[in-house]
Coordinates of C-alpha atoms in Angstrom, one line a residue:
Chain A
M1454 CA -23.8 36.2 29.7
A1455 CA -20.1 35.0 30.0
P1456 CA -17.9 37.0 28.0
V1457 CA -16.2 35.2 25.0
D1458 CA -12.6 35.2 25.2
R1459 CA -12.0 36.3 21.5
R1460 CA -8.2 35.5 21.8
R1461 CA -8.4 32.0 22.7
P1462 CA -7.0 29.9 20.1
D1463 CA -8.7 27.1 18.1
L1464 CA -7.3 23.8 20.1
P1465 CA -7.6 21.6 16.9
S1466 CA -5.8 23.8 14.6
L1467 CA -3.1 24.4 16.8
V1468 CA -2.6 21.1 18.4
A1469 CA -2.9 19.7 14.8
G1470 CA -0.1 22.4 13.7
I1471 CA 2.4 21.7 16.5
A1472 CA 1.9 18.0 15.5
I1473 CA 2.6 18.4 11.9
V1474 CA 5.6 20.7 12.1
I1475 CA 7.0 18.0 14.6
F1476 CA 6.3 15.3 12.0
G1477 CA 7.5 17.5 9.1
A1478 CA 10.8 17.9 11.0
V1479 CA 11.4 14.4 11.6
L1480 CA 10.8 13.9 7.9
L1481 CA 13.0 16.7 7.1
L1482 CA 15.9 15.4 9.4
D1483 CA 15.4 12.1 7.9
R1484 CA 16.0 13.2 4.1
A1485 CA 19.2 15.0 5.4
D1486 CA 20.5 12.2 6.8
V1487 CA 20.7 13.5 10.4
L1488 CA 18.4 10.9 11.6
T1489 CA 17.2 7.4 10.4
L1490 CA 13.5 7.1 10.2
R1491 CA 12.1 3.4 10.4
F1492 CA 8.9 2.1 10.6
A1493 CA 9.4 1.2 14.5
A1494 CA 9.4 5.0 14.9
L1495 CA 6.8 5.9 12.2
G1496 CA 4.2 4.1 13.6
P1497 CA 4.0 5.4 17.1
L1498 CA 4.9 9.1 15.7
A1499 CA 1.8 8.7 13.3
C1500 CA -0.3 7.3 16.1
A1501 CA 1.0 10.1 18.3
V1502 CA -0.2 12.9 15.8
A1503 CA -3.8 11.5 14.9
G1504 CA -4.3 10.9 18.8
A1505 CA -3.4 14.5 19.5
I1506 CA -5.5 15.7 16.6
L1507 CA -8.9 13.8 17.7
L1508 CA -8.0 14.5 21.5
A1509 CA -7.9 18.1 20.8
S1510 CA -11.0 17.5 18.7
G1511 CA -12.8 16.0 21.3
L1512 CA -11.9 18.0 24.1
V1513 CA -13.3 21.1 22.3
R1514 CA -16.5 19.4 21.5
R1515 CA -16.8 18.7 25.0
D1516 CA -16.8 22.4 25.6
Chain B
M896 CA -29.4 29.7 7.5
E897 CA -30.4 26.4 8.1
T898 CA -33.9 25.1 7.4
H899 CA -36.0 22.4 8.9
D900 CA -38.5 21.5 6.2
D901 CA -39.9 18.3 8.1
D902 CA -40.3 20.3 11.1
D903 CA -42.2 23.1 9.7
A904 CA -44.2 20.7 7.4
T905 CA -45.6 18.3 10.2
T906 CA -44.8 20.0 13.5
P907 CA -47.7 21.7 14.5
P908 CA -47.1 25.1 16.7
A909 CA -46.3 24.4 20.3
G910 CA -49.3 24.7 22.4
T911 CA -51.7 24.0 19.8
P912 CA -54.2 21.0 20.3
A913 CA -53.9 19.3 16.9
G914 CA -57.3 19.3 15.0
D915 CA -59.0 20.5 18.3
S916 CA -59.3 24.0 17.8
D917 CA -58.9 27.0 15.3
P918 CA -55.6 28.8 16.1
T919 CA -57.0 31.8 15.4
T920 CA -59.9 31.6 17.5
P921 CA -59.5 34.0 20.3
A922 CA -58.7 32.6 23.4
G923 CA -61.2 32.2 26.1
D924 CA -63.9 32.9 23.6
G925 CA -66.0 29.7 24.2
T926 CA -63.2 27.5 25.2
D927 CA -61.7 26.1 28.5
P928 CA -60.2 29.0 30.4
S929 CA -57.5 26.7 31.2
E930 CA -56.3 27.2 27.7
A931 CA -56.4 31.0 27.5
P932 CA -52.9 32.6 27.0
T933 CA -51.1 33.5 30.3
T934 CA -48.5 35.8 29.0
A935 CA -48.4 38.1 26.4
G936 CA -45.6 36.3 24.9
D937 CA -47.5 33.4 24.6
A938 CA -50.6 35.0 22.7
P939 CA -49.2 34.8 19.1
T940 CA -49.1 31.1 19.4
G941 CA -52.9 30.8 20.5
G942 CA -51.9 27.9 22.9
A943 CA -51.8 27.6 26.4
A944 CA -48.6 27.4 28.0
H945 CA -49.4 24.8 30.9
S946 CA -51.4 22.5 28.7
S947 CA -49.5 19.3 27.9
P948 CA -47.3 19.4 25.2
D949 CA -48.3 17.7 21.9
P950 CA -45.2 15.1 21.2
G951 CA -45.8 15.7 17.7
P952 CA -44.8 12.5 15.1
R953 CA -42.5 9.6 16.5
R954 CA -39.1 10.2 15.6
L955 CA -36.2 8.1 15.1
Y956 CA -33.2 9.1 17.2
K957 CA -29.5 7.6 18.3
S958 CA -29.6 6.3 21.5
A959 CA -27.4 8.1 24.0
D960 CA -27.8 5.7 26.8
D961 CA -27.3 2.0 25.1
R962 CA -24.7 2.5 22.2
M963 CA -22.5 -0.4 21.1
I964 CA -21.1 2.0 18.1
A965 CA -23.5 4.9 17.2
G966 CA -26.6 4.1 19.0
V967 CA -28.2 3.4 15.8
C968 CA -29.4 0.0 16.7
A969 CA -30.7 1.1 20.1
G970 CA -32.5 4.0 18.8
I971 CA -34.4 1.6 16.2
A972 CA -35.2 -0.5 19.1
E973 CA -36.6 2.3 21.1
Y974 CA -38.6 3.5 18.1
F975 CA -40.2 0.3 17.7
A976 CA -40.3 -0.8 21.2
I977 CA -38.3 -3.9 20.9
D978 CA -35.2 -5.3 22.1
A979 CA -31.8 -3.8 20.9
V980 CA -30.5 -7.4 20.6
I981 CA -32.8 -8.4 18.3
V982 CA -31.9 -5.3 16.0
R983 CA -28.4 -5.7 16.6
V984 CA -28.2 -9.3 15.4
I985 CA -30.4 -8.6 12.5
A986 CA -27.8 -5.5 11.6
V987 CA -24.6 -7.8 11.9
A988 CA -26.7 -10.5 9.7
L989 CA -27.2 -8.0 6.9
V990 CA -23.5 -6.6 7.1
F991 CA -22.8 -10.2 5.8
A992 CA -25.3 -9.9 3.3
G993 CA -23.7 -8.3 0.7
G994 CA -22.9 -5.2 3.0
A995 CA -26.3 -4.2 3.0
G996 CA -26.1 -3.9 6.9
L997 CA -22.9 -1.8 6.6
L998 CA -24.4 0.8 4.3
A999 CA -27.5 1.1 6.3
Y1000 CA -26.0 1.6 9.1
L1001 CA -23.4 4.4 7.8
A1002 CA -26.1 6.1 6.6
A1003 CA -28.0 6.0 9.8
W1004 CA -25.3 7.2 11.4
L1005 CA -24.5 10.4 9.5
L1006 CA -28.6 11.2 9.3
V1007 CA -30.2 10.1 12.1
P1008 CA -29.9 12.8 14.7
E1009 CA -29.3 12.7 18.4
R1010 CA -32.2 12.6 20.8
D1011 CA -30.5 15.7 22.6
A1012 CA -29.9 17.5 19.4
G1013 CA -30.6 21.1 19.3
P1014 CA -32.9 22.7 17.0
S1015 CA -30.3 23.5 14.8
E1016 CA -28.8 20.0 14.3
R1017 CA -32.1 18.4 13.8
P1018 CA -32.4 16.8 10.3
G1019 CA -34.4 18.0 7.3
R1020 CA -36.6 16.7 5.0
T1021 CA -33.7 16.1 2.6
A1022 CA -31.8 14.2 5.1
T1023 CA -34.9 11.9 5.8
I1024 CA -35.2 11.3 1.9
V1025 CA -31.6 10.4 1.5
G1026 CA -31.5 8.1 4.3
A1027 CA -34.7 6.1 3.2
V1028 CA -33.3 6.1 -0.1
A1029 CA -30.2 4.6 1.0
L1030 CA -32.1 2.2 3.0
V1031 CA -34.1 1.0 0.2
L1032 CA -30.9 0.4 -1.8
A1033 CA -29.3 -1.4 0.5
V1034 CA -32.4 -3.7 0.6
G1035 CA -32.3 -3.8 -3.0
A1036 CA -28.8 -4.9 -2.8
V1037 CA -29.4 -7.6 -0.5
T1038 CA -32.2 -8.7 -2.6
S1039 CA -30.4 -8.9 -5.9
F1040 CA -27.5 -10.3 -4.2
H1041 CA -29.7 -13.5 -3.6
G1042 CA -31.2 -13.3 -7.1
G1043 CA -34.6 -11.3 -6.1
P1044 CA -36.6 -9.2 -8.6
F1045 CA -34.2 -6.0 -8.5
G1046 CA -32.3 -8.2 -11.4
G1047 CA -29.0 -8.5 -10.1
W1048 CA -25.9 -6.3 -8.6
H1049 CA -25.5 -4.6 -12.1
W1050 CA -29.0 -2.7 -11.3
S1051 CA -28.5 -1.7 -7.8
G1052 CA -24.5 -1.9 -8.1
P1053 CA -23.7 1.7 -9.4
F1054 CA -26.7 3.6 -7.3
V1055 CA -25.4 1.8 -4.1
S1056 CA -21.9 2.7 -5.1
L1057 CA -22.8 6.7 -5.6
V1058 CA -24.7 6.3 -2.1
F1059 CA -21.9 5.1 -0.5
L1060 CA -19.5 7.7 -2.4
G1061 CA -22.1 10.5 -1.1
L1062 CA -21.9 9.0 2.6
A1063 CA -18.5 9.1 2.5
G1064 CA -18.3 12.8 1.3
L1065 CA -20.6 13.6 4.2
G1066 CA -18.7 11.5 6.6
I1067 CA -15.3 13.2 5.5
W1068 CA -16.9 16.8 5.6
Y1069 CA -18.2 16.1 8.9
L1070 CA -14.8 15.1 10.3
A1071 CA -13.2 18.4 8.4
S1072 CA -15.6 20.7 9.5
G1073 CA -17.8 19.5 12.1
E1074 CA -20.9 20.5 10.2
H1075 CA -23.5 18.0 10.7
P1076 CA -24.5 15.8 7.6
S1077 CA -28.0 15.8 7.9
V1078 CA -29.1 19.5 8.7
G1079 CA -30.3 21.5 5.9
G1080 CA -32.2 21.1 2.6
A1081 CA -30.9 19.3 -0.2
R1082 CA -28.6 21.8 -1.4
D1083 CA -26.7 21.8 2.1
V1084 CA -26.4 18.1 2.2
L1085 CA -25.4 17.9 -1.5
R1086 CA -22.8 20.7 -0.8
R1087 CA -21.2 19.0 1.9
A1088 CA -21.0 15.5 0.2
G1089 CA -19.2 17.6 -2.6
F1090 CA -16.9 19.2 -0.4
G1091 CA -16.2 15.8 1.1
L1092 CA -16.0 13.9 -1.8
A1093 CA -13.6 17.1 -3.2
L1094 CA -11.5 16.9 0.0
L1095 CA -11.0 13.1 -0.5
A1096 CA -9.9 13.8 -4.1
V1097 CA -7.4 16.2 -3.0
C1098 CA -5.9 14.2 -0.2
G1099 CA -5.0 11.3 -2.4
I1100 CA -3.7 13.3 -5.1
L1101 CA -1.6 15.0 -2.2
A1102 CA -0.8 11.6 -0.7
L1103 CA 0.2 10.0 -4.4
A1104 CA 2.2 13.2 -5.1
G1105 CA 4.0 13.5 -1.8
A1106 CA 5.0 9.5 -1.8
W1107 CA 6.2 9.9 -5.2
A1108 CA 8.3 13.1 -5.0
T1109 CA 9.8 11.3 -1.7
A1110 CA 10.7 8.5 -3.7
A1111 CA 12.0 10.5 -6.5
G1112 CA 14.4 12.4 -4.1
G1113 CA 12.2 15.6 -3.4
G1114 CA 11.7 14.3 0.1
I1115 CA 13.3 17.4 1.6
V1116 CA 10.6 19.7 -0.4
V1117 CA 7.9 17.7 1.0
A1118 CA 8.9 18.1 4.3
G1119 CA 9.2 21.7 3.9
V1120 CA 5.9 21.9 2.7
V1121 CA 4.6 19.8 5.6
I1122 CA 6.2 22.2 8.0
V1123 CA 4.8 25.3 6.2
A1124 CA 1.2 23.6 6.3
G1125 CA 1.8 23.0 10.0
L1126 CA 3.0 26.7 10.9
W1127 CA -0.1 27.8 8.6
L1128 CA -2.1 25.9 11.1
V1129 CA -0.5 27.2 13.9
A1130 CA -0.9 30.7 12.9
A1131 CA -4.4 30.3 11.8
A1132 CA -5.8 28.7 15.5
F1133 CA -5.3 32.3 16.5
V1134 CA -7.3 34.0 14.0
G1135 CA -10.4 31.4 13.8
G1136 CA -8.5 28.0 12.9
A1137 CA -7.8 26.3 9.8
R1138 CA -9.4 22.8 10.1
W1139 CA -9.8 22.2 6.8
L1140 CA -6.2 22.1 6.0
I1141 CA -5.4 19.1 8.6
L1142 CA -6.6 16.2 6.5
P1143 CA -4.6 17.7 3.4
A1144 CA -1.4 18.0 5.6
L1145 CA -1.7 14.3 6.9
A1146 CA -2.3 13.5 3.7
L1147 CA 0.9 14.7 2.3
A1148 CA 2.8 13.8 5.5
L1149 CA 1.8 10.3 6.0
P1150 CA 2.5 8.6 2.9
A1151 CA 5.8 10.5 2.6
G1152 CA 6.9 9.1 5.8
V1153 CA 6.3 5.6 4.8
V1154 CA 8.2 6.4 2.0
S1155 CA 10.7 7.8 3.8
A1156 CA 10.8 4.8 6.5
A1157 CA 10.7 2.1 3.5
N1158 CA 14.1 4.4 2.3
V1159 CA 12.1 3.7 -1.1
N1160 CA 14.0 5.3 -3.7
I1161 CA 12.8 5.1 -7.7
D1162 CA 15.6 6.9 -9.5
G1163 CA 16.5 3.5 -11.0
G1164 CA 13.4 3.6 -13.4
V1165 CA 10.4 1.4 -13.2
G1166 CA 9.8 -2.2 -14.9
D1167 CA 11.8 -5.6 -15.2
R1168 CA 15.5 -5.5 -15.4
E1169 CA 17.2 -8.7 -15.9
Y1170 CA 21.4 -8.5 -16.0
R1171 CA 23.2 -12.0 -16.9
P1172 CA 27.0 -11.0 -16.8
V1173 CA 29.4 -13.6 -18.9
T1174 CA 32.6 -12.1 -17.4
A1175 CA 33.7 -10.9 -14.1
S1176 CA 34.5 -7.5 -15.7
Q1177 CA 30.7 -7.1 -16.8
V1178 CA 29.6 -7.5 -13.2
R1179 CA 28.7 -4.1 -12.0
D1180 CA 29.2 -2.9 -8.3
T1181 CA 25.9 -1.4 -8.0
Y1182 CA 22.3 -2.6 -9.7
R1183 CA 19.5 -0.1 -9.0
L1184 CA 15.9 -0.2 -9.7
G1185 CA 13.2 2.0 -8.7
I1186 CA 10.0 -0.2 -9.3
G1187 CA 10.0 -3.8 -10.8
R1188 CA 11.8 -7.0 -10.7
L1189 CA 15.5 -7.1 -10.5
V1190 CA 17.3 -10.2 -11.6
V1191 CA 21.0 -10.4 -11.6
D1192 CA 22.4 -13.9 -12.4
L1193 CA 25.9 -14.4 -11.9
R1194 CA 26.0 -18.1 -12.7
D1195 CA 28.1 -17.4 -15.9
A1196 CA 30.2 -14.7 -14.4
D1197 CA 33.7 -16.1 -13.6
L1198 CA 34.4 -14.4 -10.4
A1199 CA 37.9 -14.1 -9.7
A1200 CA 39.2 -15.3 -5.8
G1201 CA 39.0 -12.9 -3.1
D1202 CA 36.0 -10.5 -2.0
R1203 CA 33.8 -9.0 -4.4
R1204 CA 31.3 -6.4 -3.3
L1205 CA 28.2 -5.7 -5.0
K1206 CA 25.2 -3.3 -4.2
V1207 CA 21.4 -4.2 -4.8
D1208 CA 19.4 -1.2 -4.3
L1209 CA 15.6 -1.5 -5.2
G1210 CA 12.7 0.8 -4.3
V1211 CA 9.7 -1.4 -4.6
G1212 CA 9.5 -5.2 -5.8
Q1213 CA 11.6 -8.1 -6.1
A1214 CA 15.6 -8.3 -6.3
V1215 CA 16.5 -11.7 -7.0
L1216 CA 20.5 -12.6 -6.7
V1217 CA 21.6 -15.7 -8.4
V1218 CA 24.8 -17.1 -7.6
P1219 CA 27.1 -19.8 -8.4
R1220 CA 27.3 -22.8 -5.9
D1221 CA 31.2 -22.3 -5.6
V1222 CA 30.8 -18.5 -4.3
C1223 CA 30.4 -18.1 -0.5
V1224 CA 28.0 -15.1 -0.2
T1225 CA 28.0 -13.0 2.8
T1226 CA 24.9 -10.6 3.2
A1227 CA 24.0 -7.2 5.1
A1228 CA 20.5 -6.5 4.0
K1229 CA 18.0 -3.7 4.9
I1230 CA 14.1 -4.2 4.0
G1231 CA 11.9 -1.5 4.7
A1232 CA 8.8 -3.3 4.6
G1233 CA 9.0 -7.1 2.9
D1234 CA 11.1 -10.0 3.1
V1235 CA 14.6 -11.3 2.9
A1236 CA 15.0 -15.0 1.2
F1237 CA 18.5 -16.3 1.8
F1238 CA 18.8 -19.9 0.4
G1239 CA 15.7 -21.1 1.5
R1240 CA 15.8 -19.2 4.9
D1241 CA 13.6 -16.1 4.9
S1242 CA 12.8 -13.2 7.4
G1243 CA 9.8 -10.6 7.0
G1244 CA 7.9 -7.6 8.5
V1245 CA 8.7 -4.1 8.8
D1246 CA 12.2 -2.6 9.4
V1247 CA 14.0 -6.1 8.4
D1248 CA 17.7 -6.1 8.9
W1249 CA 19.4 -9.4 7.7
Q1250 CA 23.4 -9.6 8.4
E1251 CA 25.1 -12.8 7.8
E1252 CA 28.5 -13.3 7.7
H1253 CA 30.9 -15.8 6.5
T1254 CA 34.3 -16.7 5.5
A1255 CA 35.5 -17.8 2.3
P1256 CA 38.2 -20.6 1.7
A1257 CA 41.3 -19.5 0.6
G1258 CA 41.5 -19.2 -3.1
T1259 CA 37.9 -19.0 -3.6
T1260 CA 35.4 -16.3 -4.2
R1261 CA 33.4 -14.3 -1.5
L1262 CA 30.6 -12.4 -2.7
V1263 CA 29.6 -9.3 -0.5
V1264 CA 26.1 -8.4 -0.9
D1265 CA 24.7 -4.9 0.2
G1266 CA 20.9 -4.8 -0.2
D1267 CA 18.6 -1.9 0.1
I1268 CA 15.2 -2.7 -0.4
G1269 CA 12.5 -0.3 0.1
V1270 CA 9.3 -2.5 0.1
G1271 CA 9.5 -5.9 -1.6
E1272 CA 11.7 -8.8 -1.2
L1273 CA 15.3 -9.6 -1.4
A1274 CA 16.5 -13.3 -2.8
V1275 CA 19.6 -14.7 -2.8
T1276 CA 19.5 -18.3 -4.4
H1277 CA 21.7 -20.9 -6.5
E1278 CA 18.4 -21.5 -8.7
D1279 CA 17.3 -20.5 -11.7
P1280 CA 15.3 -17.1 -10.9
D1281 CA 12.2 -18.2 -13.0
R1282 CA 11.8 -21.4 -11.1
F1283 CA 12.7 -19.4 -8.0
A1284 CA 9.9 -16.9 -8.5
N1285 CA 7.3 -19.9 -8.7
D1286 CA 8.9 -22.5 -6.0
H1287 CA 10.2 -20.4 -3.1
G1288 CA 8.4 -20.7 -0.1
G1289 CA 7.7 -24.0 -0.6
E1290 CA 7.9 -26.6 2.1
S1291 CA 11.8 -27.8 1.6
P1292 CA 14.1 -25.4 1.6
Q1293 CA 16.7 -25.1 -1.1
P1294 CA 20.5 -25.9 -0.1
G1295 CA 22.8 -23.1 -0.3
N1296 CA 25.7 -21.1 0.6
D1297 CA 27.7 -24.6 1.1
A1298 CA 30.8 -22.9 -0.4
C1299 CA 31.9 -20.7 2.9
V1300 CA 34.0 -22.2 5.6
G1301 CA 32.1 -24.3 8.2
G1302 CA 29.8 -25.1 5.7
A1303 CA 26.9 -23.0 4.5
R1304 CA 23.8 -22.6 6.7
G1305 CA 25.1 -20.4 9.0

């Protein structure tokens, strides 16, 4: 029986956390007038966040 | 611990010839020697390890090999030994018959197991009953939709809505937790549906709260909460994960992002506002409204010659600026999502930038309009605002902005 690596992080949580931190940072910079968030950027950003989370979840289920 | 009621109730012990022998009868005692247990481990079951296994009752599974969406139609076709195309055609027809096909498909998707599902993933009796009730309600909805014996949509509608809600809860909880919706008894299925609906409600509240707070000027706080939720997820990933937090965090972040991208600001209040200044001194530099319809009618304001700057700031709704015909208008407008209607010409979509620079003849008035609309419309017109509200978008564009140098419609 293969040993279980207890230190292996939960991939969906990790990827979702990183993606949400990035999204929140963009929101913060927009509200602070450091950058201007527009729909042309929000659309791809939201798709990237959702895609990364779904991809991570799918990879875990394949394991 | 998960239970599998129907398996226990209907499936005979492995290796036991159904209805053929008493499992308590010692092996070899007057029976075919080939049915005697060959190992000690087999003895308690009272069956032979190498006899042909009893297939048990025929079961409905989702197809893993021939799937268009989830393999439901192909699974039904395999169950009835017919062509899957026939089932798919019927399913598509039912989708357009009051949505019954959609409901039935969703129920089957959630409650019918995969063929290769392990014992812990097989549906319990409760799931089977819920699935059957969903299908009966779906058929009832169709018959009532067509004036059948079920007495109309008012009979079946609320039940169908409840089933939809329950299925939505199961689906959301499945996405959030990974727990298969159909496994376990009634309490497990209801628990998952309840958790899913609660999560849906929490997400809805968070989405509204995040959008409202961002539009009201609290975007920095919302962004901070989103970042903290993300950091929590990262930290939790190393101690078992916190996947349940993903949906609420996204529910908070995405609407806030939409509000930020549209640059919606609801500081100016909610409702309809109409301004009709009758002197130049009554004309404000800025007209602001959070949500609603903002009308600024300058036709009676005797504007002095030269440039007059005017800012129109609207969060969500429609802003109508009515200008006298002897005033040249130059405009720079940003619309997050919506359209600009400038004397009959318009442009719509998301991230709309409208720049229109004109020069006024000497000794005349030039109105320099700075429009900032989050979601909605900015209209600049000579028409009566009420008439404009009813007529704009018609086939004949209105003339306008003729007071500028070189004509009007730049």
